[in-house]
Amino acid sequence: MTAYTELEARFRRLGAVEEAIAMLHWDAAAMMPVGGAAARAEQLGTLRGIAHQLLTASQIADRLAAAEADADALGAWQRANLREMRRRWRHAAAVPSDLVEASSHARSESESVWRAARPADDFAMALPGLEHVLALTRETAAAKAEAFGTSPYEALLDQYEPDLSTGTIDRLFDEISAFLPGLLDAVLARQAAQAVPPEPSGPFPIALQRRAALTLMERIGFDFAHGRLDETAHPFCGGTSEDVRLTTRFDEADFTKALMGTLHETGHALYKRGLPAEWRRQPVGMARGMAVHESQSLFLEMQVCRSRAFAGFAAPLLRDIFGGIGEAWDAEALYRRQIRVMPGPIRVDADEVTYPAHIILRYRLERAMLAGDLVPRDLPSAWADGLQRLIGVMPPSHCDGCLQDIHWYDGAWGYFPTYTLGALIAAQLFAAVRHALPDIGDRIGRGEFAPLFEWLRAHIHGRGSLLSTADLVQEATGMPLGTGAFERHLRQRYLE
């Protein structure tokens, strides 16, 4: 075996271990009884330790150097794979195994407590776990920052979006912050002059909501031979490319929350399923960072499923499933409800105009906590003050404030910026789709989604991690990542 083929074999084993971790994580969130939490933390810690050992074995550095010396003999995808192998090795080599296992245990324990603390609205219950996770995250970030020659926050960012800098985030977020307040005021003023769209009367049985979600997922193109939908406290998409696990949460008073959340996760799932099968369990075959992953969920939820065309397709199906009667079940009423801007405290329920403010808040708070400028016990007040300044909303409780998201309690520090970066990419991608498929609105209205996803598979899904995010966006859309397409989309949808 050559040095490169030895690396491929090792990363294939690593990929299988990581798939097992993904399935155990999904099970802990969706199916596991609460009494299994301690054992699951031990299982996940052990497997993450094994994965770390596979990445940091003494011969890896030598094999990487040897393979890179012979890189001219490799194909383009293999050279890209080698690049991604080194990136993953650098992340692992910077952190000792005992810190990896300690962090894994802390994350699992903290997440388990958070699942009890959130419905109880008890921040004090979740605080010790958050403090422990933060301390270990700081230690990890410091080790990686020293190895990479970056700031600690950028070292964490690189886990989720390779080569992303705080300078790029600050520039894009500053541009959004410049146009968003005026846009929000104009949208709210326009809405105030319009009649409120009629609301269908509930309650909406969970069984019917589930049927609606499954029906739309199937019509859009999700393959249930390779995935399933379950319930959790915090919706997410997990599992593997061959066995995608989506979760949602239902509210009997409002069926659209679960429906749109499910469609959001379906975007993630279709990306996961569309990754190149021939590169499976190799770094180059994985998703190109979480900004691209979030772009796929927001592409489906915001660009497609909140459009007037989609409302025309979905309204008759929903009316039939729920037995709806009256104007509230018409397509136009559904569309106007889906684009109604209502500043509120919950990120996952936020409209797309105010959503970036939720992300900018979290970005600022997590940077402050990692830097030591904000201690976790002061998080509730800092959160409330920040949200009030950004969108004029005060969270009424901890579960509507700093307990609403799982990310920090589960160790996902540096993840939040990828949501809004994903929204920017999604807007550029849909503009490119409209140019390539001028009749795409009519097709969506008829429930014809295949052309849309054929385009995505060709330009995004099937590319895996072959290109950097910057190059992937440039090639797919013909322009570098920016805020222009996103701002135009918001103005066209909400003001024109």
Coordinates of C-alpha atoms in Angstrom, one line a residue:
M1 CA 0.0 0.0 0.0
T2 CA 1.2 3.5 -0.7
A3 CA 1.2 6.2 2.0
Y4 CA -2.0 7.6 0.5
T5 CA -3.9 4.4 0.3
E6 CA -2.9 3.6 3.9
L7 CA -4.4 7.0 4.9
E8 CA -7.6 6.2 3.0
A9 CA -8.0 2.9 4.8
R10 CA -7.4 4.6 8.2
F11 CA -9.9 7.4 7.5
R12 CA -12.5 4.8 6.3
R13 CA -12.2 3.2 9.8
L14 CA -12.4 6.6 11.4
G15 CA -15.5 7.4 9.3
A16 CA -17.3 4.2 10.6
V17 CA -16.5 5.2 14.2
E18 CA -17.8 8.7 13.7
E19 CA -21.0 7.3 12.1
A20 CA -21.5 5.2 15.3
I21 CA -21.0 8.3 17.4
A22 CA -23.6 10.1 15.3
M23 CA -26.2 7.4 15.8
L24 CA -25.6 7.2 19.5
H25 CA -25.9 11.0 19.8
W26 CA -29.2 10.9 17.8
D27 CA -30.5 8.1 20.1
A28 CA -29.6 10.0 23.2
A29 CA -31.6 13.0 21.9
A30 CA -34.6 11.2 20.5
M31 CA -35.1 7.7 22.1
M32 CA -32.9 7.0 25.1
P33 CA -34.5 6.8 28.5
V34 CA -33.2 9.4 31.0
G35 CA -31.6 6.6 33.1
G36 CA -29.2 5.8 30.3
A37 CA -27.4 9.2 30.3
A38 CA -24.4 8.2 32.4
A39 CA -23.7 5.1 30.4
R40 CA -24.2 7.0 27.1
A41 CA -21.7 9.6 28.2
E42 CA -19.2 6.8 28.9
Q43 CA -19.9 5.2 25.5
L44 CA -19.5 8.5 23.6
G45 CA -16.4 9.5 25.5
T46 CA -14.8 6.1 24.7
L47 CA -15.7 6.3 21.0
R48 CA -14.5 9.9 20.7
G49 CA -11.3 8.8 22.3
I50 CA -10.9 6.0 19.8
A51 CA -11.6 8.4 16.9
H52 CA -8.9 10.8 18.3
Q53 CA -6.4 8.0 18.6
L54 CA -7.1 7.0 14.9
L55 CA -6.3 10.6 13.9
T56 CA -3.2 11.1 16.1
A57 CA -1.3 7.8 15.8
S58 CA 2.4 8.4 15.5
Q59 CA 2.6 7.2 11.9
I60 CA -0.1 9.6 10.6
A61 CA 2.2 12.6 10.3
D62 CA 4.8 10.5 8.4
R63 CA 2.1 9.1 6.0
L64 CA 0.7 12.6 5.4
A65 CA 4.2 13.9 4.5
A66 CA 4.9 11.0 2.2
A67 CA 1.6 11.2 0.5
E68 CA 2.0 15.0 0.0
A69 CA 5.5 14.4 -1.5
D70 CA 3.8 12.1 -4.2
A71 CA 0.7 14.3 -4.6
D72 CA 1.4 14.9 -8.3
A73 CA 0.5 11.2 -8.9
L74 CA -2.9 11.6 -7.3
G75 CA -6.2 12.6 -8.9
A76 CA -7.9 15.9 -8.2
W77 CA -10.3 14.5 -5.6
Q78 CA -7.5 12.5 -3.9
R79 CA -5.4 15.7 -3.6
A80 CA -8.4 17.5 -2.1
N81 CA -8.9 14.5 0.2
L82 CA -5.3 14.7 1.3
R83 CA -5.8 18.4 2.1
E84 CA -8.8 17.6 4.3
M85 CA -7.0 14.7 6.0
R86 CA -4.2 17.1 7.1
R87 CA -6.8 19.6 8.3
R88 CA -8.5 17.0 10.4
W89 CA -5.2 15.7 11.7
R90 CA -4.1 19.2 12.7
H91 CA -7.3 19.7 14.8
A92 CA -6.8 16.3 16.5
A93 CA -3.0 16.6 17.1
A94 CA -3.4 19.9 18.8
V95 CA -5.5 18.4 21.7
P96 CA -4.4 15.6 24.0
S97 CA -6.6 12.5 24.3
D98 CA -7.5 13.0 27.9
L99 CA -8.9 16.5 27.1
V100 CA -11.0 15.0 24.2
E101 CA -12.5 12.4 26.5
A102 CA -13.1 14.8 29.3
S103 CA -14.8 17.2 27.0
S104 CA -17.0 14.5 25.6
H105 CA -18.1 13.4 29.1
A106 CA -18.8 17.1 30.0
R107 CA -20.8 17.7 26.9
S108 CA -22.9 14.6 27.3
E109 CA -23.6 15.3 30.9
S110 CA -24.3 19.0 30.3
E111 CA -26.7 18.2 27.4
S112 CA -28.6 15.7 29.5
V113 CA -29.1 18.3 32.3
W114 CA -30.1 20.9 29.8
R115 CA -32.9 18.7 28.5
A116 CA -34.4 18.8 32.0
A117 CA -33.5 22.4 32.8
R118 CA -35.1 23.9 29.7
P119 CA -38.7 22.8 30.3
A120 CA -38.3 23.6 34.0
D121 CA -37.0 27.1 33.1
D122 CA -34.2 26.5 35.6
F123 CA -30.9 28.2 34.4
A124 CA -29.3 27.4 37.8
M125 CA -29.7 23.7 37.1
A126 CA -27.8 24.0 33.8
L127 CA -25.2 26.5 34.9
P128 CA -22.6 24.1 36.4
G129 CA -22.6 22.0 33.3
L130 CA -22.2 25.1 31.1
E131 CA -19.3 26.4 33.2
H132 CA -17.6 23.0 32.9
V133 CA -18.1 22.8 29.2
L134 CA -16.8 26.3 28.7
A135 CA -13.7 25.7 30.8
L136 CA -12.8 22.7 28.7
T137 CA -13.7 24.5 25.5
R138 CA -11.3 27.3 26.4
E139 CA -8.6 24.8 27.0
T140 CA -9.2 23.2 23.7
A141 CA -9.4 26.5 21.9
A142 CA -6.1 27.7 23.4
A143 CA -4.3 24.5 22.4
K144 CA -5.6 24.7 18.8
A145 CA -4.9 28.5 18.6
E146 CA -1.3 27.9 19.5
A147 CA -1.0 25.1 16.9
F148 CA -2.8 27.0 14.1
G149 CA -1.4 30.5 14.8
T150 CA -5.0 31.9 15.1
S151 CA -7.2 33.4 17.8
P152 CA -8.9 30.8 20.1
Y153 CA -12.3 31.7 18.7
E154 CA -11.1 31.2 15.1
A155 CA -9.6 27.9 16.1
L156 CA -13.1 26.8 17.2
L157 CA -14.7 28.3 14.0
D158 CA -12.4 26.1 11.9
Q159 CA -14.1 23.0 13.2
Y160 CA -17.3 24.1 11.6
E161 CA -16.3 26.3 8.8
P162 CA -12.7 25.8 7.6
D163 CA -10.6 28.9 7.1
L164 CA -13.3 31.3 8.3
S165 CA -12.0 34.4 10.1
T166 CA -13.6 36.7 12.5
G167 CA -12.7 39.5 10.1
T168 CA -14.9 38.0 7.5
I169 CA -17.8 37.5 9.9
D170 CA -17.5 41.0 11.3
R171 CA -17.5 42.5 7.8
L172 CA -20.6 40.6 6.7
F173 CA -22.4 41.1 10.0
D174 CA -21.6 44.8 10.0
E175 CA -23.1 45.1 6.5
I176 CA -26.3 43.3 7.7
S177 CA -26.4 45.4 10.8
A178 CA -26.3 48.5 8.6
F179 CA -29.4 47.7 6.5
L180 CA -31.4 45.5 8.9
P181 CA -32.9 48.1 11.3
G182 CA -34.2 50.3 8.6
L183 CA -35.5 47.3 6.6
L184 CA -37.3 45.9 9.7
D185 CA -38.9 49.3 10.4
A186 CA -40.2 49.5 6.8
V187 CA -41.5 46.0 6.9
L188 CA -43.3 46.4 10.2
A189 CA -44.8 49.7 9.0
R190 CA -46.1 48.0 5.8
Q191 CA -47.5 45.1 7.7
A192 CA -49.3 47.5 10.1
A193 CA -51.2 49.0 7.1
Q194 CA -52.3 45.6 5.9
A195 CA -55.0 43.3 7.2
V196 CA -53.7 40.5 9.4
P197 CA -54.0 37.2 7.5
P198 CA -56.6 34.8 9.0
E199 CA -55.4 32.1 11.3
P200 CA -56.8 28.5 11.2
S201 CA -58.3 27.4 14.4
G202 CA -56.6 24.6 16.4
P203 CA -55.8 22.5 18.2
F204 CA -53.9 20.5 15.5
P205 CA -53.4 16.9 16.6
I206 CA -49.8 15.8 16.5
A207 CA -50.7 12.7 14.5
L208 CA -52.0 15.0 11.7
Q209 CA -49.0 17.3 12.0
R210 CA -46.8 14.3 11.6
R211 CA -48.7 13.2 8.5
A212 CA -48.4 16.6 7.0
A213 CA -44.6 16.7 7.6
L214 CA -44.1 13.2 6.2
T215 CA -46.2 14.0 3.1
L216 CA -44.3 17.2 2.2
M217 CA -41.0 15.6 2.9
E218 CA -41.8 12.7 0.5
R219 CA -43.2 15.0 -2.2
I220 CA -40.0 17.2 -2.0
G221 CA -37.9 14.1 -2.5
F222 CA -36.8 12.6 0.9
D223 CA -36.1 8.9 0.7
F224 CA -37.6 7.2 3.8
A225 CA -35.7 4.0 2.9
H226 CA -32.7 6.0 4.1
G227 CA -34.1 8.0 7.0
R228 CA -36.8 8.8 9.5
L229 CA -38.4 11.6 11.5
D230 CA -38.7 11.6 15.3
E231 CA -39.3 14.1 18.1
T232 CA -36.8 15.9 20.3
A233 CA -36.6 19.0 22.6
H234 CA -34.4 20.7 20.0
P235 CA -34.8 19.8 16.3
F236 CA -31.7 18.6 14.4
C237 CA -30.6 16.4 11.5
G238 CA -28.1 13.6 12.5
G239 CA -27.3 10.1 11.5
T240 CA -25.3 9.2 8.4
S241 CA -25.7 9.6 4.7
E242 CA -27.2 6.2 4.4
D243 CA -29.4 6.5 7.5
V244 CA -30.4 10.1 8.0
R245 CA -32.2 10.9 11.3
L246 CA -34.3 14.1 11.4
T247 CA -36.1 15.4 14.5
T248 CA -38.7 18.0 15.1
R249 CA -40.9 19.2 17.9
F250 CA -44.7 19.7 17.7
D251 CA -47.0 22.4 19.1
E252 CA -50.7 21.5 19.0
A253 CA -51.6 25.2 18.9
D254 CA -49.5 26.0 15.8
F255 CA -48.8 23.3 13.1
T256 CA -46.5 25.6 11.1
K257 CA -43.8 25.6 13.7
A258 CA -43.1 21.9 13.4
L259 CA -43.8 21.9 9.7
M260 CA -41.3 24.6 8.9
G261 CA -38.8 23.2 11.3
T262 CA -39.1 19.8 9.7
L263 CA -38.6 21.3 6.2
H264 CA -35.5 23.1 7.5
E265 CA -34.1 19.8 8.7
T266 CA -35.1 18.2 5.4
G267 CA -32.8 20.6 3.7
H268 CA -29.9 19.3 5.8
A269 CA -31.0 15.7 5.2
L270 CA -31.1 16.1 1.4
Y271 CA -27.6 17.6 1.5
K272 CA -26.4 14.7 3.6
R273 CA -28.0 12.1 1.3
G274 CA -26.6 13.9 -1.8
L275 CA -22.9 13.8 -0.7
P276 CA -20.8 11.8 -3.2
A277 CA -21.2 8.1 -2.5
E278 CA -17.9 7.2 -4.1
W279 CA -16.1 9.3 -1.5
R280 CA -18.0 8.0 1.4
R281 CA -16.2 8.0 4.8
Q282 CA -13.4 10.1 3.3
P283 CA -12.9 13.7 4.4
V284 CA -13.4 15.0 0.9
G285 CA -16.8 13.3 0.8
M286 CA -18.1 15.1 3.8
A287 CA -20.1 18.3 3.9
R288 CA -18.2 21.5 3.0
G289 CA -18.5 23.1 6.4
M290 CA -21.6 24.1 8.4
A291 CA -22.2 27.4 6.5
V292 CA -22.9 25.3 3.4
H293 CA -24.9 22.8 5.5
E294 CA -27.0 25.6 6.9
S295 CA -27.4 27.1 3.4
Q296 CA -29.1 23.9 2.3
S297 CA -31.6 23.9 5.2
L298 CA -32.3 27.6 4.7
F299 CA -32.5 27.2 0.9
L300 CA -35.3 24.8 1.3
E301 CA -37.1 26.4 4.3
M302 CA -36.8 30.1 3.5
Q303 CA -36.1 30.4 -0.3
V304 CA -38.5 27.6 -1.4
C305 CA -41.0 26.6 1.3
R306 CA -41.9 30.2 2.4
S307 CA -42.5 31.3 -1.2
R308 CA -45.8 32.1 -2.7
A309 CA -45.3 29.3 -5.2
F310 CA -44.8 26.7 -2.5
A311 CA -47.9 27.9 -0.6
G312 CA -49.9 27.3 -3.8
F313 CA -48.7 23.7 -3.8
A314 CA -48.9 23.0 -0.1
A315 CA -52.2 24.7 0.9
P316 CA -54.5 22.1 -0.7
L317 CA -52.5 19.3 0.9
L318 CA -52.7 20.9 4.3
R319 CA -56.4 21.7 4.0
D320 CA -57.1 18.0 3.1
I321 CA -54.9 16.6 5.9
F322 CA -56.3 18.8 8.7
G323 CA -59.9 19.0 7.3
G324 CA -59.5 22.8 7.1
I325 CA -62.4 25.0 6.2
G326 CA -62.5 28.7 5.2
E327 CA -60.2 31.5 4.0
A328 CA -57.4 30.7 6.5
W329 CA -56.6 27.5 4.6
D330 CA -56.2 29.4 1.3
A331 CA -52.7 29.6 -0.4
E332 CA -52.5 33.4 0.0
A333 CA -53.3 33.3 3.7
L334 CA -50.7 30.5 4.2
Y335 CA -48.1 32.5 2.3
R336 CA -48.8 35.8 4.2
R337 CA -48.6 34.0 7.5
Q338 CA -45.3 32.4 6.6
I339 CA -43.7 35.7 5.7
R340 CA -45.2 37.7 8.6
V341 CA -42.5 39.5 10.5
M342 CA -43.0 39.3 14.3
P343 CA -39.9 40.1 16.4
G344 CA -39.8 37.5 19.2
P345 CA -37.4 35.8 21.6
I346 CA -37.1 32.4 20.0
R347 CA -34.4 31.9 17.3
V348 CA -35.9 28.8 15.7
D349 CA -39.3 30.5 15.4
A350 CA -37.9 33.8 14.1
D351 CA -38.8 35.2 10.7
E352 CA -36.0 35.7 8.2
V353 CA -35.8 39.4 8.7
T354 CA -35.1 39.3 12.4
Y355 CA -33.2 36.0 12.4
P356 CA -29.8 37.5 11.7
A357 CA -30.1 39.6 14.9
H358 CA -30.5 36.4 16.9
I359 CA -27.3 35.1 15.4
I360 CA -25.3 38.3 15.9
L361 CA -26.3 38.3 19.5
R362 CA -25.1 34.8 20.1
Y363 CA -21.9 35.5 18.2
R364 CA -21.1 38.4 20.4
L365 CA -22.0 36.5 23.6
E366 CA -20.0 33.4 22.9
R367 CA -16.9 35.5 21.9
A368 CA -17.3 37.4 25.2
M369 CA -17.6 34.2 27.3
L370 CA -14.6 32.6 25.6
A371 CA -12.5 35.7 26.1
G372 CA -13.5 35.8 29.8
D373 CA -15.3 39.1 29.4
L374 CA -18.7 37.6 30.3
V375 CA -19.1 34.9 33.0
P376 CA -21.9 32.3 32.4
R377 CA -23.8 33.3 35.6
D378 CA -24.3 36.7 34.0
L379 CA -25.5 35.3 30.7
P380 CA -29.3 35.7 31.3
S381 CA -29.0 39.4 31.8
A382 CA -26.5 40.0 29.0
W383 CA -28.8 37.9 26.7
A384 CA -31.9 39.9 27.6
D385 CA -30.1 43.3 27.3
G386 CA -28.7 42.4 23.9
L387 CA -31.9 41.1 22.4
Q388 CA -33.7 44.2 23.7
R389 CA -31.2 46.4 21.9
L390 CA -31.2 44.5 18.7
I391 CA -35.0 43.9 18.0
G392 CA -36.8 45.5 21.0
V393 CA -37.8 42.2 22.6
M394 CA -37.2 41.0 26.2
P395 CA -37.3 37.2 26.7
P396 CA -40.0 36.4 29.3
S397 CA -38.2 33.4 30.8
H398 CA -34.9 31.6 30.7
C399 CA -36.3 28.9 28.4
D400 CA -37.2 31.7 26.0
G401 CA -33.7 33.2 26.5
C402 CA -30.4 31.6 27.2
L403 CA -31.8 28.1 27.7
Q404 CA -33.5 27.9 24.3
D405 CA -30.5 26.6 22.3
I406 CA -28.6 23.4 23.0
H407 CA -25.3 24.5 21.3
W408 CA -23.2 25.8 24.2
Y409 CA -24.4 23.1 26.6
D410 CA -23.4 20.5 24.1
G411 CA -20.0 22.1 23.3
A412 CA -20.8 23.6 19.9
W413 CA -18.9 26.9 20.4
G414 CA -18.2 28.8 17.2
Y415 CA -21.2 27.2 15.4
F416 CA -23.7 30.1 15.5
P417 CA -22.2 32.4 12.8
T418 CA -22.7 29.6 10.2
Y419 CA -26.5 30.0 10.4
T420 CA -26.5 33.6 8.9
L421 CA -23.6 32.8 6.6
G422 CA -25.8 30.0 5.4
A423 CA -28.7 32.4 4.8
L424 CA -26.4 34.6 2.6
I425 CA -25.2 31.5 0.6
A426 CA -28.8 30.3 0.2
A427 CA -29.9 33.6 -1.2
Q428 CA -27.1 33.6 -3.7
L429 CA -27.8 30.0 -4.7
F430 CA -31.5 30.6 -5.3
A431 CA -30.7 33.7 -7.4
A432 CA -28.4 31.4 -9.5
V433 CA -31.2 28.8 -9.7
R434 CA -33.7 31.3 -11.0
H435 CA -31.2 32.3 -13.7
A436 CA -30.5 28.7 -14.7
L437 CA -34.2 27.6 -14.4
P438 CA -36.3 30.6 -15.2
D439 CA -39.6 28.7 -14.7
I440 CA -38.6 27.3 -11.3
G441 CA -41.4 29.2 -9.5
D442 CA -44.0 27.5 -11.7
R443 CA -42.4 24.1 -11.2
I444 CA -42.4 24.6 -7.4
G445 CA -46.1 25.6 -7.6
R446 CA -46.8 22.3 -9.4
G447 CA -44.8 20.3 -6.8
E448 CA -42.0 19.5 -9.2
F449 CA -38.9 19.6 -7.1
A450 CA -36.6 17.3 -9.0
P451 CA -35.1 20.0 -11.3
L452 CA -34.2 22.1 -8.2
F453 CA -32.4 19.3 -6.5
E454 CA -30.7 18.1 -9.6
W455 CA -29.2 21.6 -9.8
L456 CA -28.1 21.4 -6.2
R457 CA -26.6 17.9 -6.5
A458 CA -24.6 19.1 -9.5
H459 CA -23.3 22.3 -8.0
I460 CA -23.3 21.7 -4.2
H461 CA -24.2 18.3 -2.8
G462 CA -22.1 16.2 -5.2
R463 CA -19.0 18.4 -4.7
G464 CA -18.5 17.3 -1.1
S465 CA -15.4 19.1 0.3
L466 CA -13.6 19.1 -3.1
L467 CA -13.5 23.0 -3.0
S468 CA -13.2 25.6 -0.3
T469 CA -16.5 27.3 0.7
A470 CA -15.3 30.5 -1.1
D471 CA -14.6 28.6 -4.3
L472 CA -17.7 26.5 -4.1
V473 CA -19.9 29.6 -3.8
Q474 CA -18.0 31.4 -6.5
E475 CA -18.4 28.5 -9.0
A476 CA -22.0 27.9 -8.2
T477 CA -23.2 31.5 -8.2
G478 CA -20.6 33.4 -10.3
M479 CA -19.8 35.8 -7.4
P480 CA -18.0 35.8 -4.1
L481 CA -20.0 35.4 -0.9
G482 CA -21.6 38.7 0.1
T483 CA -24.8 40.3 1.6
G484 CA -26.2 41.7 -1.7
A485 CA -28.4 38.8 -2.8
F486 CA -29.8 38.4 0.8
E487 CA -30.7 42.0 1.1
R488 CA -32.4 42.0 -2.4
H489 CA -34.3 38.9 -1.5
L490 CA -35.6 40.4 1.7
R491 CA -36.6 43.7 0.0
Q492 CA -38.4 41.9 -2.9
R493 CA -40.3 39.5 -0.6
Y494 CA -41.3 41.9 2.2
L495 CA -41.4 45.4 0.6
E496 CA -42.2 45.0 -3.2

